[in-house]
Coordinates of C-alpha atoms and ligand atoms in Angstrom, one line a residue:
Chain A
X181 CA -33.3 13.3 14.3
X182 CA -31.1 14.7 11.6
X183 CA -29.6 18.1 12.5
X184 CA -30.9 20.5 9.9
X185 CA -28.1 22.9 10.6
X186 CA -25.6 20.4 9.3
X187 CA -27.1 20.7 5.8
X188 CA -26.4 17.1 5.0
X189 CA -27.0 15.4 1.6
X190 CA -30.8 15.2 1.0
X191 CA -30.2 11.8 -0.4
X192 CA -28.5 10.6 2.7
X193 CA -30.7 7.7 3.4
X194 CA -31.4 6.8 -0.3
X195 CA -29.9 3.6 -1.7
X196 CA -28.4 5.4 -4.6
X197 CA -26.5 8.0 -2.6
X198 CA -23.5 9.2 -4.6
X199 CA -20.2 7.4 -3.7
X200 CA -16.8 9.1 -4.2
X201 CA -13.4 8.2 -2.7
X202 CA -12.3 10.9 -0.3
X203 CA -8.9 11.2 -2.1
X204 CA -10.8 12.8 -5.0
X205 CA -11.9 15.7 -2.7
X206 CA -8.3 16.1 -1.7
X207 CA -7.2 16.4 -5.3
X208 CA -9.8 19.2 -5.9
X209 CA -8.9 20.9 -2.6
X210 CA -5.3 21.0 -3.4
X211 CA -5.9 22.9 -6.6
X212 CA -8.1 25.4 -4.7
X213 CA -5.5 25.8 -2.0
X214 CA -2.8 26.4 -4.7
X215 CA -5.0 28.9 -6.5
X216 CA -5.4 30.9 -3.3
X217 CA -1.8 30.7 -2.2
X218 CA 1.2 30.6 -4.6
X219 CA 3.4 29.3 -1.8
X220 CA 1.6 25.9 -1.9
X221 CA 3.8 23.2 -3.4
X222 CA 3.2 19.5 -3.7
X223 CA 5.7 16.6 -3.5
X224 CA 4.8 13.0 -4.4
X225 CA 6.6 9.7 -4.2
X226 CA 5.7 7.9 -7.4
X227 CA 2.0 7.8 -6.8
X228 CA 0.8 11.0 -8.4
X229 CA -2.3 9.7 -10.1
X230 CA -3.7 7.4 -7.4
X231 CA -3.2 10.0 -4.7
X232 CA -5.1 12.5 -6.9
X233 CA -2.2 14.9 -6.9
X234 CA -2.2 14.8 -10.7
X235 CA -4.6 17.8 -11.3
X236 CA -2.3 20.0 -9.3
X237 CA 0.8 18.7 -11.1
X238 CA -0.8 19.5 -14.5
X239 CA -1.9 22.9 -13.5
X240 CA 1.2 23.9 -11.6
X241 CA 4.1 21.8 -13.0
X242 CA 6.6 24.2 -11.6
X243 CA 5.3 23.8 -8.1
X244 CA 5.2 20.0 -8.3
X245 CA 8.2 17.9 -7.2
X246 CA 8.5 14.2 -8.0
X247 CA 10.6 12.5 -5.3
X248 CA 10.5 8.9 -6.5
X249 CA 10.1 5.9 -4.2
X250 CA 11.7 7.6 -1.3
X251 CA 9.3 8.6 1.5
X252 CA 11.9 9.5 4.1
X253 CA 13.4 12.0 1.6
X254 CA 9.8 13.1 0.8
X255 CA 9.2 14.3 4.4
X256 CA 12.6 15.8 5.1
X257 CA 12.8 17.7 1.7
X258 CA 9.3 19.1 2.5
X259 CA 10.5 20.2 5.9
X260 CA 13.4 22.1 4.2
X261 CA 11.0 23.7 1.7
X262 CA 8.8 24.8 4.6
X263 CA 11.8 26.2 6.3
X264 CA 12.4 28.3 3.2
X265 CA 8.8 29.6 3.2
X266 CA 6.7 27.1 1.3
X267 CA 3.5 25.3 2.3
X268 CA 4.4 21.7 1.2
X269 CA 1.8 19.0 0.7
X270 CA 3.4 15.5 0.6
X271 CA 1.4 12.6 -0.8
X272 CA 1.7 8.9 -0.8
X273 CA -0.2 5.9 0.7
X274 CA -0.5 6.2 4.5
X275 CA 1.5 3.0 5.1
X276 CA 4.5 4.7 3.5
X277 CA 3.9 8.2 4.6
X278 CA 3.5 8.7 7.5
X279 CA 4.3 5.0 8.0
X280 CA 7.8 4.6 6.7
X281 CA 9.0 8.1 7.4
X282 CA 7.6 8.6 10.9
X283 CA 10.8 9.7 12.5
X284 CA 11.6 12.2 9.8
X285 CA 8.1 13.6 10.4
X286 CA 8.6 13.6 14.1
X287 CA 11.9 15.5 14.1
X288 CA 12.0 17.5 10.9
X289 CA 8.3 18.4 10.7
X290 CA 6.9 18.3 14.2
X291 CA 9.8 19.2 16.4
X292 CA 10.8 21.8 13.9
X293 CA 7.2 22.9 13.8
X294 CA 7.2 23.2 10.1
X295 CA 3.8 23.5 8.3
X296 CA 4.2 20.3 6.2
X297 CA 0.9 18.7 5.1
X298 CA 1.1 14.9 5.1
X299 CA -1.6 13.3 2.9
X300 CA -2.0 9.6 3.7
X301 CA -4.2 8.1 1.0
X302 CA -5.3 4.4 1.0
X303 CA -5.9 4.3 4.7
X304 CA -8.1 1.7 6.3
X305 CA -9.2 -1.8 5.6
X306 CA -11.3 -0.6 2.6
X307 CA -8.1 -0.4 0.5
X308 CA -9.2 -3.9 -0.5
X309 CA -7.4 -6.4 -2.7
X310 CA -3.8 -5.0 -2.3
X311 CA -3.9 -6.6 1.2
X312 CA -2.5 -5.9 4.6
X313 CA 0.8 -4.4 3.6
X314 CA -1.1 -1.5 1.9
X315 CA -3.9 -1.1 4.5
X316 CA -2.8 1.6 7.0
X317 CA -4.6 0.8 10.3
X318 CA -2.2 2.5 12.7
X319 CA -1.7 5.9 11.1
X320 CA -4.0 7.9 13.4
X321 CA -2.2 6.5 16.4
X322 CA 1.3 7.3 15.2
X323 CA 0.3 10.8 14.1
X324 CA -1.8 11.6 17.1
X325 CA 1.1 10.8 19.4
X326 CA 3.2 13.6 17.9
X327 CA 3.3 17.1 19.6
X328 CA 2.3 19.9 17.2
X329 CA 0.6 17.6 14.8
X330 CA -3.0 18.3 13.6
X331 CA -4.8 15.1 12.6
X332 CA -7.9 15.1 10.3
X333 CA -9.9 12.2 9.0
X334 CA -12.7 13.5 6.8
X335 CA -16.0 11.6 6.4
X336 CA -16.4 12.1 2.6
X337 CA -14.9 13.7 -0.4
X338 CA -16.6 17.1 0.1
X339 CA -15.2 17.3 3.6
X340 CA -11.8 16.2 2.4
X341 CA -11.8 19.1 0.0
X342 CA -12.7 21.5 2.8
X343 CA -10.1 20.0 5.1
X344 CA -7.4 20.3 2.4
X345 CA -8.1 24.0 2.0
X346 CA -8.2 24.4 5.8
X347 CA -4.9 22.8 6.5
X348 CA -3.2 24.8 3.8
X349 CA -4.0 27.8 5.9
X350 CA -3.4 26.6 9.5
X351 CA 0.4 27.1 9.6
X352 CA 0.9 23.8 11.4
X353 CA 2.2 20.3 10.7
X354 CA -1.0 18.4 9.6
X355 CA -2.0 14.9 8.7
X356 CA -5.0 14.2 6.4
X357 CA -6.2 10.6 6.2
X358 CA -7.9 9.5 3.0
X359 CA -9.7 6.5 1.5
X360 CA -9.1 4.7 -1.7
X361 CA -12.5 3.2 -2.3
X362 CA -15.9 4.8 -2.8
X363 CA -17.5 6.4 0.2
X364 CA -21.0 7.8 0.5
X365 CA -21.1 11.6 0.1
X366 CA -23.0 12.6 3.2
X367 CA -22.2 16.3 3.5
X368 CA -22.9 19.2 1.1
X369 CA -21.0 22.3 0.2
X370 CA -23.1 24.1 2.9
X371 CA -22.1 21.8 5.8
X372 CA -19.8 23.8 8.0
X373 CA -16.2 22.6 8.5
X374 CA -13.7 23.9 11.0
X375 CA -10.6 22.1 12.2
X376 CA -11.0 21.0 15.8
X377 CA -14.8 21.5 15.7
X378 CA -16.8 18.2 15.8
X379 CA -20.3 18.4 14.2
X380 CA -23.5 16.9 15.5
X381 CA -25.1 15.3 12.5
X382 CA -27.9 13.6 14.3
X383 CA -29.5 14.8 17.5
X384 CA -30.2 12.4 20.3
X385 CA -30.0 12.0 24.1
X386 CA -29.7 8.2 24.9
X387 CA -26.3 7.4 23.4
X388 CA -23.6 9.3 21.5
X389 CA -21.9 7.7 18.6
X390 CA -18.6 9.4 17.8
X391 CA -17.2 8.5 14.4
X392 CA -14.7 9.5 11.8
X393 CA -14.1 8.8 8.1
X394 CA -16.7 6.7 6.3
X395 CA -17.9 5.2 9.6
X396 CA -19.9 8.4 10.1
X397 CA -22.3 7.2 7.4
X398 CA -22.8 3.8 9.1
X399 CA -23.4 5.6 12.5
X400 CA -26.1 7.7 10.8
X401 CA -27.8 4.6 9.4
X402 CA -27.8 3.1 12.9
X403 CA -29.2 6.3 14.5
X404 CA -32.1 6.3 12.0
X405 CA -32.9 2.6 12.4
X406 CA -32.8 2.7 16.2
X407 CA -34.9 5.8 16.4
X408 CA -37.7 3.7 15.1
X409 CA -37.1 1.4 18.1
X410 CA -37.3 4.4 20.5
X411 CA -33.6 4.8 21.0
X412 CA -32.4 8.3 20.6
X413 CA -28.8 8.6 19.3
X414 CA -26.6 11.5 18.8
X415 CA -24.1 11.1 15.9
X416 CA -21.0 13.2 16.0
X417 CA -18.8 13.6 13.0
X418 CA -15.4 13.9 14.7
X419 CA -13.2 14.7 11.7
X420 CA -10.4 16.2 13.8
X421 CA -8.8 13.6 16.0
X422 CA -6.3 16.2 17.2
X423 CA -6.9 18.7 18.6
X424 CA -10.0 17.0 19.9
X425 CA -13.2 19.0 20.3
X426 CA -13.4 18.6 24.1
X427 CA -16.4 20.7 24.5
X428 CA -18.7 18.9 22.1
X429 CA -17.5 15.4 23.3
X430 CA -17.8 16.1 27.0
X431 CA -21.2 17.7 26.4
X432 CA -22.3 14.5 24.7
X433 CA -20.9 12.4 27.5
X434 CA -22.7 14.5 30.1
X435 CA -26.0 14.5 28.2
X436 CA -26.1 10.9 27.0
X437 CA -24.0 9.1 29.6
X438 CA -23.2 6.4 27.1
X439 CA -20.7 6.6 24.2
X440 CA -19.7 4.4 21.2
X441 CA -16.8 5.3 19.0
X442 CA -16.3 3.9 15.4
X443 CA -13.3 4.1 13.2
X444 CA -11.6 2.2 10.4
X445 CA -8.4 1.9 12.4
X446 CA -6.9 -0.3 15.1
X447 CA -8.9 0.0 18.4
X448 CA -5.6 1.0 20.0
X449 CA -4.4 4.6 19.7
X450 CA -7.0 6.1 17.3
X451 CA -10.2 8.0 17.7
X452 CA -11.6 5.7 20.3
X453 CA -8.5 6.0 22.4
X454 CA -8.5 9.8 22.1
X455 CA -12.2 10.0 23.2
X456 CA -11.7 7.5 26.0
X457 CA -8.7 9.4 27.3
X458 CA -10.8 12.6 27.4
X459 CA -13.9 11.1 28.9
X460 CA -12.3 8.9 31.5
X461 CA -10.4 11.8 32.9
X462 CA -13.2 14.3 32.9
X463 CA -16.6 12.7 32.9
X464 CA -16.4 8.9 33.0
X465 CA -19.3 7.2 31.3
X466 CA -19.6 3.7 29.7
X467 CA -17.8 3.6 26.4
X468 CA -17.3 1.0 23.6
X469 CA -14.6 1.3 21.0
X470 CA -15.3 -0.2 17.5
X471 CA -12.4 -0.6 15.2
X472 CA -10.0 -3.2 13.9
X473 CA -9.4 -5.6 16.8
X474 CA -5.6 -5.6 17.0
X475 CA -4.9 -7.6 13.9
X476 CA -3.7 -7.1 10.3
X477 CA -6.0 -6.8 7.3
X478 CA -6.1 -9.0 4.2
X479 CA -7.1 -9.0 0.5
X480 CA -10.7 -8.8 -0.5
X481 CA -13.3 -6.3 -1.7
X482 CA -13.7 -3.2 0.5
X483 CA -17.3 -4.1 1.5
X484 CA -16.4 -7.7 2.2
X485 CA -13.5 -6.6 4.4
X486 CA -15.6 -4.0 6.4
X487 CA -18.0 -6.8 7.1
X488 CA -15.3 -9.4 8.0
X489 CA -13.5 -7.0 10.3
X490 CA -16.7 -6.0 12.1
X491 CA -17.1 -2.5 10.9
X492 CA -20.8 -3.0 10.3
X493 CA -24.1 -1.4 11.4
X494 CA -24.9 -4.6 13.2
X495 CA -21.8 -4.3 15.4
X496 CA -22.5 -0.6 16.0
X497 CA -26.1 -1.5 17.1
X498 CA -24.7 -4.2 19.5
X499 CA -22.4 -1.7 21.0
X500 CA -25.1 0.9 21.5
X501 CA -27.3 -1.7 23.3
X502 CA -24.3 -2.6 25.4
X503 CA -23.5 0.9 26.6
X504 CA -27.2 1.5 27.2
X505 CA -27.2 -1.5 29.6
X506 CA -24.0 -0.4 31.2
X507 CA -25.3 3.0 32.0
X508 CA -28.6 1.6 33.4
X509 CA -26.7 -0.5 36.0
Chain B
X97 CA 28.5 -24.5 -19.2
X98 CA 26.5 -24.3 -22.4
X99 CA 22.9 -25.4 -21.8
X100 CA 21.6 -27.9 -24.3
X101 CA 19.0 -26.6 -26.8
X102 CA 16.5 -29.0 -25.3
X103 CA 16.9 -27.6 -21.8
X104 CA 16.5 -24.0 -23.1
X105 CA 13.5 -25.0 -25.0
X106 CA 12.0 -26.6 -22.0
X107 CA 12.6 -23.5 -19.9
X108 CA 11.2 -21.2 -22.6
X109 CA 8.0 -23.2 -22.8
X110 CA 7.6 -23.2 -19.0
X111 CA 8.1 -19.5 -18.9
X112 CA 5.5 -19.1 -21.6
X113 CA 3.1 -21.2 -19.8
X114 CA 3.7 -19.2 -16.6
X115 CA 3.0 -16.0 -18.6
X116 CA -0.3 -17.4 -19.8
X117 CA -1.3 -18.2 -16.3
X118 CA -0.3 -14.8 -15.1
X119 CA -2.7 -13.2 -17.6
X120 CA -5.5 -15.7 -16.6
X121 CA -5.0 -15.0 -12.9
X122 CA -5.0 -11.3 -13.3
X123 CA -8.1 -11.4 -15.4
X124 CA -9.8 -13.4 -12.7
X125 CA -8.6 -11.1 -9.9
X126 CA -9.7 -8.0 -11.7
X127 CA -6.8 -6.0 -10.2
X128 CA -3.0 -6.4 -9.8
X129 CA 0.2 -5.9 -11.6
X130 CA 0.9 -7.0 -15.2
X131 CA 4.1 -5.5 -16.6
X132 CA 6.6 -6.5 -13.9
X133 CA 5.4 -10.2 -13.6
X134 CA 5.5 -10.8 -17.3
X135 CA 9.0 -9.2 -17.5
X136 CA 10.4 -11.4 -14.8
X137 CA 8.9 -14.7 -15.9
X138 CA 12.1 -16.0 -17.5
X139 CA 14.2 -15.3 -14.4
X140 CA 11.7 -16.9 -12.0
X141 CA 11.4 -19.9 -14.3
X142 CA 15.2 -20.3 -14.5
X143 CA 15.5 -20.0 -10.7
X144 CA 12.8 -22.5 -9.7
X145 CA 13.3 -25.0 -12.5
X146 CA 17.1 -24.8 -12.9
X147 CA 19.1 -22.8 -10.4
X148 CA 17.7 -22.8 -6.8
X149 CA 18.4 -25.6 -4.4
X150 CA 14.9 -26.1 -3.1
X151 CA 12.2 -28.7 -2.5
X152 CA 8.6 -27.9 -3.2
X153 CA 7.5 -30.8 -1.0
X154 CA 9.6 -29.5 1.9
X155 CA 9.5 -25.7 1.8
X156 CA 11.3 -25.5 5.1
X157 CA 14.3 -27.6 3.9
X158 CA 17.1 -26.4 6.2
X159 CA 19.7 -25.8 3.5
X160 CA 17.5 -24.5 0.8
X161 CA 18.5 -21.4 -1.1
X162 CA 16.4 -18.4 0.1
X163 CA 14.6 -16.5 -2.5
X164 CA 13.5 -13.1 -1.2
X165 CA 11.1 -11.1 -3.4
X166 CA 11.7 -7.5 -2.4
X167 CA 9.4 -5.9 -5.0
X168 CA 6.3 -7.8 -3.7
X169 CA 3.9 -6.3 -6.2
X170 CA 5.2 -8.7 -8.9
X171 CA 4.0 -11.7 -6.8
X172 CA 1.7 -13.0 -9.6
X173 CA 4.9 -14.4 -11.2
X174 CA 6.2 -15.8 -8.0
X175 CA 2.9 -17.4 -7.1
X176 CA 2.6 -18.9 -10.6
X177 CA 6.1 -20.2 -10.6
X178 CA 5.7 -21.7 -7.1
X179 CA 2.5 -23.4 -8.2
X180 CA 4.0 -24.8 -11.3
X181 CA 7.0 -26.2 -9.3
X182 CA 4.6 -28.0 -7.0
X183 CA 4.4 -25.8 -3.8
X184 CA 0.6 -25.7 -4.1
X185 CA -2.1 -26.5 -6.7
X186 CA -2.1 -24.5 -9.9
X187 CA -5.9 -24.3 -9.6
X188 CA -5.4 -22.0 -6.5
X189 CA -4.0 -19.3 -8.7
X190 CA -7.5 -18.1 -9.5
X191 CA -8.0 -17.1 -5.9
X192 CA -5.5 -14.2 -6.2
X193 CA -6.6 -11.2 -4.2
X194 CA -9.9 -12.7 -3.2
X195 CA -11.2 -12.8 0.4
X196 CA -9.8 -15.7 2.3
X197 CA -7.1 -16.5 -0.3
X198 CA -3.6 -17.7 0.5
X199 CA -2.5 -15.6 -2.5
X200 CA -2.6 -12.2 -0.9
X201 CA -2.4 -9.1 -3.1
X202 CA 1.2 -8.7 -1.8
X203 CA 3.0 -11.8 -0.4
X204 CA 2.5 -12.7 3.2
X205 CA 4.9 -15.0 4.9
X206 CA 3.1 -17.9 6.5
X207 CA 0.1 -17.6 4.2
X208 CA 1.5 -19.7 1.4
X209 CA 4.3 -22.3 1.4
X210 CA 7.5 -21.1 -0.3
X211 CA 7.4 -17.5 0.8
X212 CA 10.5 -16.5 2.7
X213 CA 9.1 -13.1 3.7
X214 CA 6.3 -10.5 3.5
X215 CA 6.8 -7.8 1.0
X216 CA 5.0 -5.0 -0.9
X217 CA 6.5 -1.9 0.7
X218 CA 9.6 -1.4 -1.4
X219 CA 13.2 -1.2 -0.3
X220 CA 13.5 -3.6 2.6
X221 CA 14.0 -6.9 0.9
X222 CA 17.8 -6.5 0.4
X223 CA 18.2 -5.7 4.1
X224 CA 16.4 -8.9 5.1
X225 CA 18.5 -10.8 2.6
X226 CA 21.6 -9.4 4.1
X227 CA 20.4 -10.6 7.5
X228 CA 19.9 -14.1 6.2
X229 CA 23.2 -14.2 4.3
X230 CA 25.0 -12.9 7.4
X231 CA 23.6 -15.7 9.5
X232 CA 24.5 -18.3 6.8
X233 CA 28.1 -17.1 7.1
X234 CA 28.0 -17.0 10.9
X235 CA 26.7 -20.5 11.0
X236 CA 28.9 -21.8 8.2
X237 CA 26.0 -22.8 5.9
X238 CA 26.3 -23.3 2.2
X239 CA 22.9 -22.0 1.1
X240 CA 22.7 -18.8 -0.9
X241 CA 20.3 -15.9 -0.7
X242 CA 18.8 -14.5 -3.9
X243 CA 17.2 -11.1 -3.6
X244 CA 14.9 -10.0 -6.4
X245 CA 14.5 -6.2 -6.6
X246 CA 12.9 -3.7 -8.9
X247 CA 14.7 -0.7 -10.4
X248 CA 12.1 1.6 -8.8
X249 CA 13.1 0.5 -5.4
X250 CA 16.7 1.6 -6.1
X251 CA 15.3 5.0 -5.3
X252 CA 14.7 4.0 -1.7
X253 CA 17.4 4.9 0.8
X254 CA 16.9 1.6 2.6
X255 CA 18.2 -0.2 -0.5
X256 CA 21.5 1.6 -0.3
X257 CA 21.9 1.0 3.4
X258 CA 21.7 -2.7 2.6
X259 CA 24.0 -2.3 -0.4
X260 CA 26.6 -0.8 1.9
X261 CA 26.1 -3.5 4.6
X262 CA 26.5 -6.3 2.1
X263 CA 29.7 -4.8 0.6
X264 CA 31.2 -4.2 4.0
X265 CA 30.5 -7.7 5.2
X266 CA 31.7 -9.3 2.0
X267 CA 28.4 -11.3 1.6
X268 CA 29.5 -13.5 -1.3
X269 CA 26.6 -15.8 -0.6
X270 CA 24.2 -13.1 -1.6
X271 CA 23.0 -12.5 -5.1
X272 CA 21.0 -9.4 -5.8
X273 CA 18.9 -9.3 -9.0
X274 CA 17.5 -6.0 -10.3
X275 CA 14.6 -6.1 -12.7
X276 CA 16.0 -3.3 -14.9
X277 CA 12.8 -2.6 -16.9
X278 CA 13.1 1.2 -16.8
X279 CA 9.5 1.7 -15.6
X280 CA 7.8 2.6 -12.4
X281 CA 4.3 4.0 -11.6
X282 CA 4.6 7.7 -12.6
X283 CA 6.8 7.1 -15.7
X284 CA 10.2 5.9 -16.9
X285 CA 12.8 5.7 -14.1
X286 CA 15.2 8.0 -15.8
X287 CA 12.6 10.7 -15.8
X288 CA 11.3 10.1 -12.3
X289 CA 14.6 9.7 -10.6
X290 CA 17.7 8.9 -12.7
X291 CA 19.4 5.8 -11.5
X292 CA 22.3 5.5 -13.9
X293 CA 25.1 4.6 -13.8
X294 CA 23.7 1.8 -11.7
X295 CA 26.5 -0.7 -12.4
X296 CA 29.2 1.8 -11.3
X297 CA 27.2 2.6 -8.2
X298 CA 27.1 -1.0 -7.0
X299 CA 30.7 -1.6 -8.0
X300 CA 31.8 1.4 -5.9
X301 CA 30.1 -0.3 -2.9
X302 CA 32.2 -3.4 -3.3
X303 CA 29.7 -5.5 -5.3
X304 CA 30.5 -7.6 -8.4
X305 CA 28.1 -6.6 -11.2
X306 CA 27.0 -8.6 -14.2
X307 CA 24.8 -7.1 -16.9
X308 CA 22.5 -9.6 -18.6
X309 CA 19.6 -9.9 -21.0
X310 CA 16.9 -11.1 -18.5
X311 CA 15.1 -13.1 -21.2
X312 CA 18.1 -15.2 -22.2
X313 CA 18.3 -18.5 -20.3
X314 CA 21.9 -19.1 -21.1
X315 CA 22.9 -15.6 -19.8
X316 CA 20.7 -16.1 -16.6
X317 CA 22.3 -19.5 -16.0
X318 CA 25.9 -18.1 -16.6
X319 CA 25.3 -15.2 -14.2
X320 CA 24.2 -17.3 -11.3
X321 CA 27.0 -19.7 -12.0
X322 CA 29.5 -16.9 -12.1
X323 CA 28.2 -15.6 -8.8
X324 CA 29.4 -18.8 -7.1
X325 CA 33.0 -18.1 -8.1
X326 CA 33.1 -14.5 -6.9
X327 CA 34.7 -14.3 -3.4
X328 CA 34.5 -11.6 -0.8
X329 CA 31.9 -9.7 -2.7
X330 CA 28.1 -9.9 -3.2
X331 CA 27.1 -10.2 -6.8
X332 CA 24.5 -8.0 -8.5
X333 CA 22.8 -9.3 -11.6
X334 CA 21.6 -6.3 -13.5
X335 CA 18.8 -8.0 -15.6
X336 CA 17.7 -5.9 -18.5
X337 CA 14.1 -6.9 -19.1
X338 CA 11.1 -5.8 -21.1
X339 CA 8.2 -5.0 -18.9
X340 CA 5.0 -6.7 -20.2
X341 CA 7.2 -9.2 -22.2
X342 CA 5.3 -11.2 -24.7
X343 CA 2.3 -9.0 -24.9
X344 CA 2.9 -6.3 -27.5
X345 CA 0.5 -3.7 -26.1
X346 CA 1.9 -4.0 -22.6
X347 CA 5.6 -4.0 -23.5
X348 CA 7.5 -1.0 -22.2
X349 CA 4.3 0.8 -21.1
X350 CA 4.4 2.1 -17.5
X351 CA 0.7 2.4 -17.7
X352 CA 0.7 -1.4 -17.3
X353 CA 2.6 -1.4 -14.0
X354 CA -0.4 -1.8 -11.8
X355 CA -3.3 -2.7 -14.0
X356 CA -4.9 -6.1 -14.8
X357 CA -6.2 -6.9 -18.3
X358 CA -9.9 -6.8 -19.0
X359 CA -11.5 -9.8 -20.8
X360 CA -10.8 -8.5 -24.3
X361 CA -7.2 -7.6 -23.5
X362 CA -6.6 -10.9 -21.8
X363 CA -7.8 -12.8 -24.8
X364 CA -5.6 -10.7 -27.1
X365 CA -2.6 -11.3 -24.7
X366 CA -3.3 -15.0 -24.6
X367 CA -3.5 -15.2 -28.4
X368 CA -0.1 -13.5 -28.7
X369 CA 1.5 -15.7 -26.0
X370 CA 0.1 -18.8 -27.8
X371 CA 1.8 -17.7 -31.0
X372 CA 5.1 -17.4 -29.1
X373 CA 4.5 -20.8 -27.7
X374 CA 4.1 -22.3 -31.2
X375 CA 7.2 -20.5 -32.4
X376 CA 9.2 -22.0 -29.5
X377 CA 7.8 -25.5 -30.2
X378 CA 8.8 -25.3 -33.8
X379 CA 12.1 -23.7 -33.5
Ligands
TPP801 C1 7.9 2.1 0.2 C2 6.9 2.0 -0.9 N1 6.5 3.2 -1.5 C3 5.6 3.2 -2.5 C4 5.1 2.0 -3.0 C5 4.0 2.0 -4.0 N2 4.6 1.4 -5.2 C6 4.3 0.2 -5.6 S1 5.3 -0.3 -6.9 C7 6.0 1.2 -7.0 C8 7.2 1.6 -8.0 C9 7.2 0.9 -9.1 O1 8.5 0.8 -9.7 P1 9.1 -0.7 -9.9 O2 9.2 -1.3 -8.6 O3 10.3 -0.6 -10.8 O4 7.9 -1.3 -10.7 P2 7.6 -2.1 -12.0 O5 8.9 -2.1 -12.8 O6 7.3 -3.5 -11.6 O7 6.5 -1.5 -12.7 C10 5.5 2.1 -6.0 C11 6.0 3.4 -5.9 C12 5.5 0.8 -2.3 N3 5.1 -0.3 -2.7 N4 6.5 0.9 -1.3
MG802 MG1 10.6 -1.0 -12.8

């Protein structure tokens, strides 16, 4: 059953639920963060409008820096600005930042421990027609592997806004993963958000589905549908991939003893891997990881691609039944 | 060599036909890039119908010239030119960016015959071209490598790493072409990140540089011919082009970098291109 305390969108299960790309929430959040702290600056690599950094650039032209098509420079200049006291947000598509500039992020941001905020828009297969070169499916893995890095993947635009405001204040290197295409708005302004704190959106005891990004919505649809078939599912919105909310996840493992993870990312190295590492070392239970099965994406419409690459409610249901069978053995 | 008028007219008509097909395919796709492809239609036409040593019926021809498209987002012009030269059916152009297509939103090597490499992420095409040209020299091959780049990607550090490498290794079998159209996504290049003096920069890295009007077939022909005579240096063709060439409301507008025309805009664009076609026929 839905967790009332999560204050989710009352239209959650309606067909006409509002859909907004999570990058829009970032754009709003950045302006809020900048209003609150005059040390916030933003740097962009020739993608100001599509990463939604434009509102900030208009409101604070003196705090906006255009870097051009130069993502390595983007990360390292930001590190220097952080060293000189600023809170820099750097924005591009996730394949380019943190894709192309990974080592600059590793050394100049993480090893230096500078509070640079890396905003990777256009992550996931739902980027659509641009095709595989522009669909970041490995970004969680490469960011999660870095010491000092905080990794957040919001489930909708409202959460993206809150996450933006939160990482502006956390004094740490941080990565925020965003979507290009429309995503159902499942939370409300009243839904609580805290970095490192996973939220139970749907209460249940038979199986736990741990998801991030727009997959949380699909997990909720599955929970509602299977409830009618007598299967009680707990849905956890795990927006922070690092640091992982060990308490909430291990509690779910102990109480349900069957876990499914869902993410719009390679099955290797992302949310599923993080959860499996935690569970297998502390409280081993059957687990199924749903994501992109070790391959590149392709051109197509977002919905067609989510379907083709198996990020569907059908597949989530199948995995739920599988882990249920595994735990019964 | 002066090209006969008939040859120039033939190329101009071909480029015009390619521009019309670019508009049609972008309309059908509903997304994609307009300005760059229209601006580079003359150079791609000259390459595939006049300059390159290649065989559409044998894309793997061992001694073919290698055409590397570094700025992969202008692939609508490459796809259209490849189709018109016979690499695959022209009818397939309408599948651009659709699920299951061989015409991916950005070029994917192996998806479609005639693509030497995958591209889209800017700034790495020249490095790959250097690798190919280096091997051609190692193995004493006669083929050339032509690397098409955008001006926007001259902002990428990777480009300059390759510029240095090519200069150091005297890759005179490599021809770089920059689509100098002065636009990128956020605005005009000289506002976003000034690139000038681009010619001097390449020359200081041991390149031979020729400035040309990228819409003049005689100049395009001459530049690639000249490159054959330059020894111990790679050649850069700095091609001054008009983004959106042939469609008045797209010309020199950076807003048209990454946008496809809607139905009404496509009709207007095609009307204008057909007028140009008539003018070429009656010249
Ligand atoms: C490494 C990298 N960073 C960012 C992008 C996103 N992007 C696509 S085209 C482009 C720049 C456009 O400038 P130019 O290549 O000159 O484009 P055109 O003249 O065709 O409009 C950018 C930043 C990219 N493709 N690759
Ligand atoms: Mg340009």
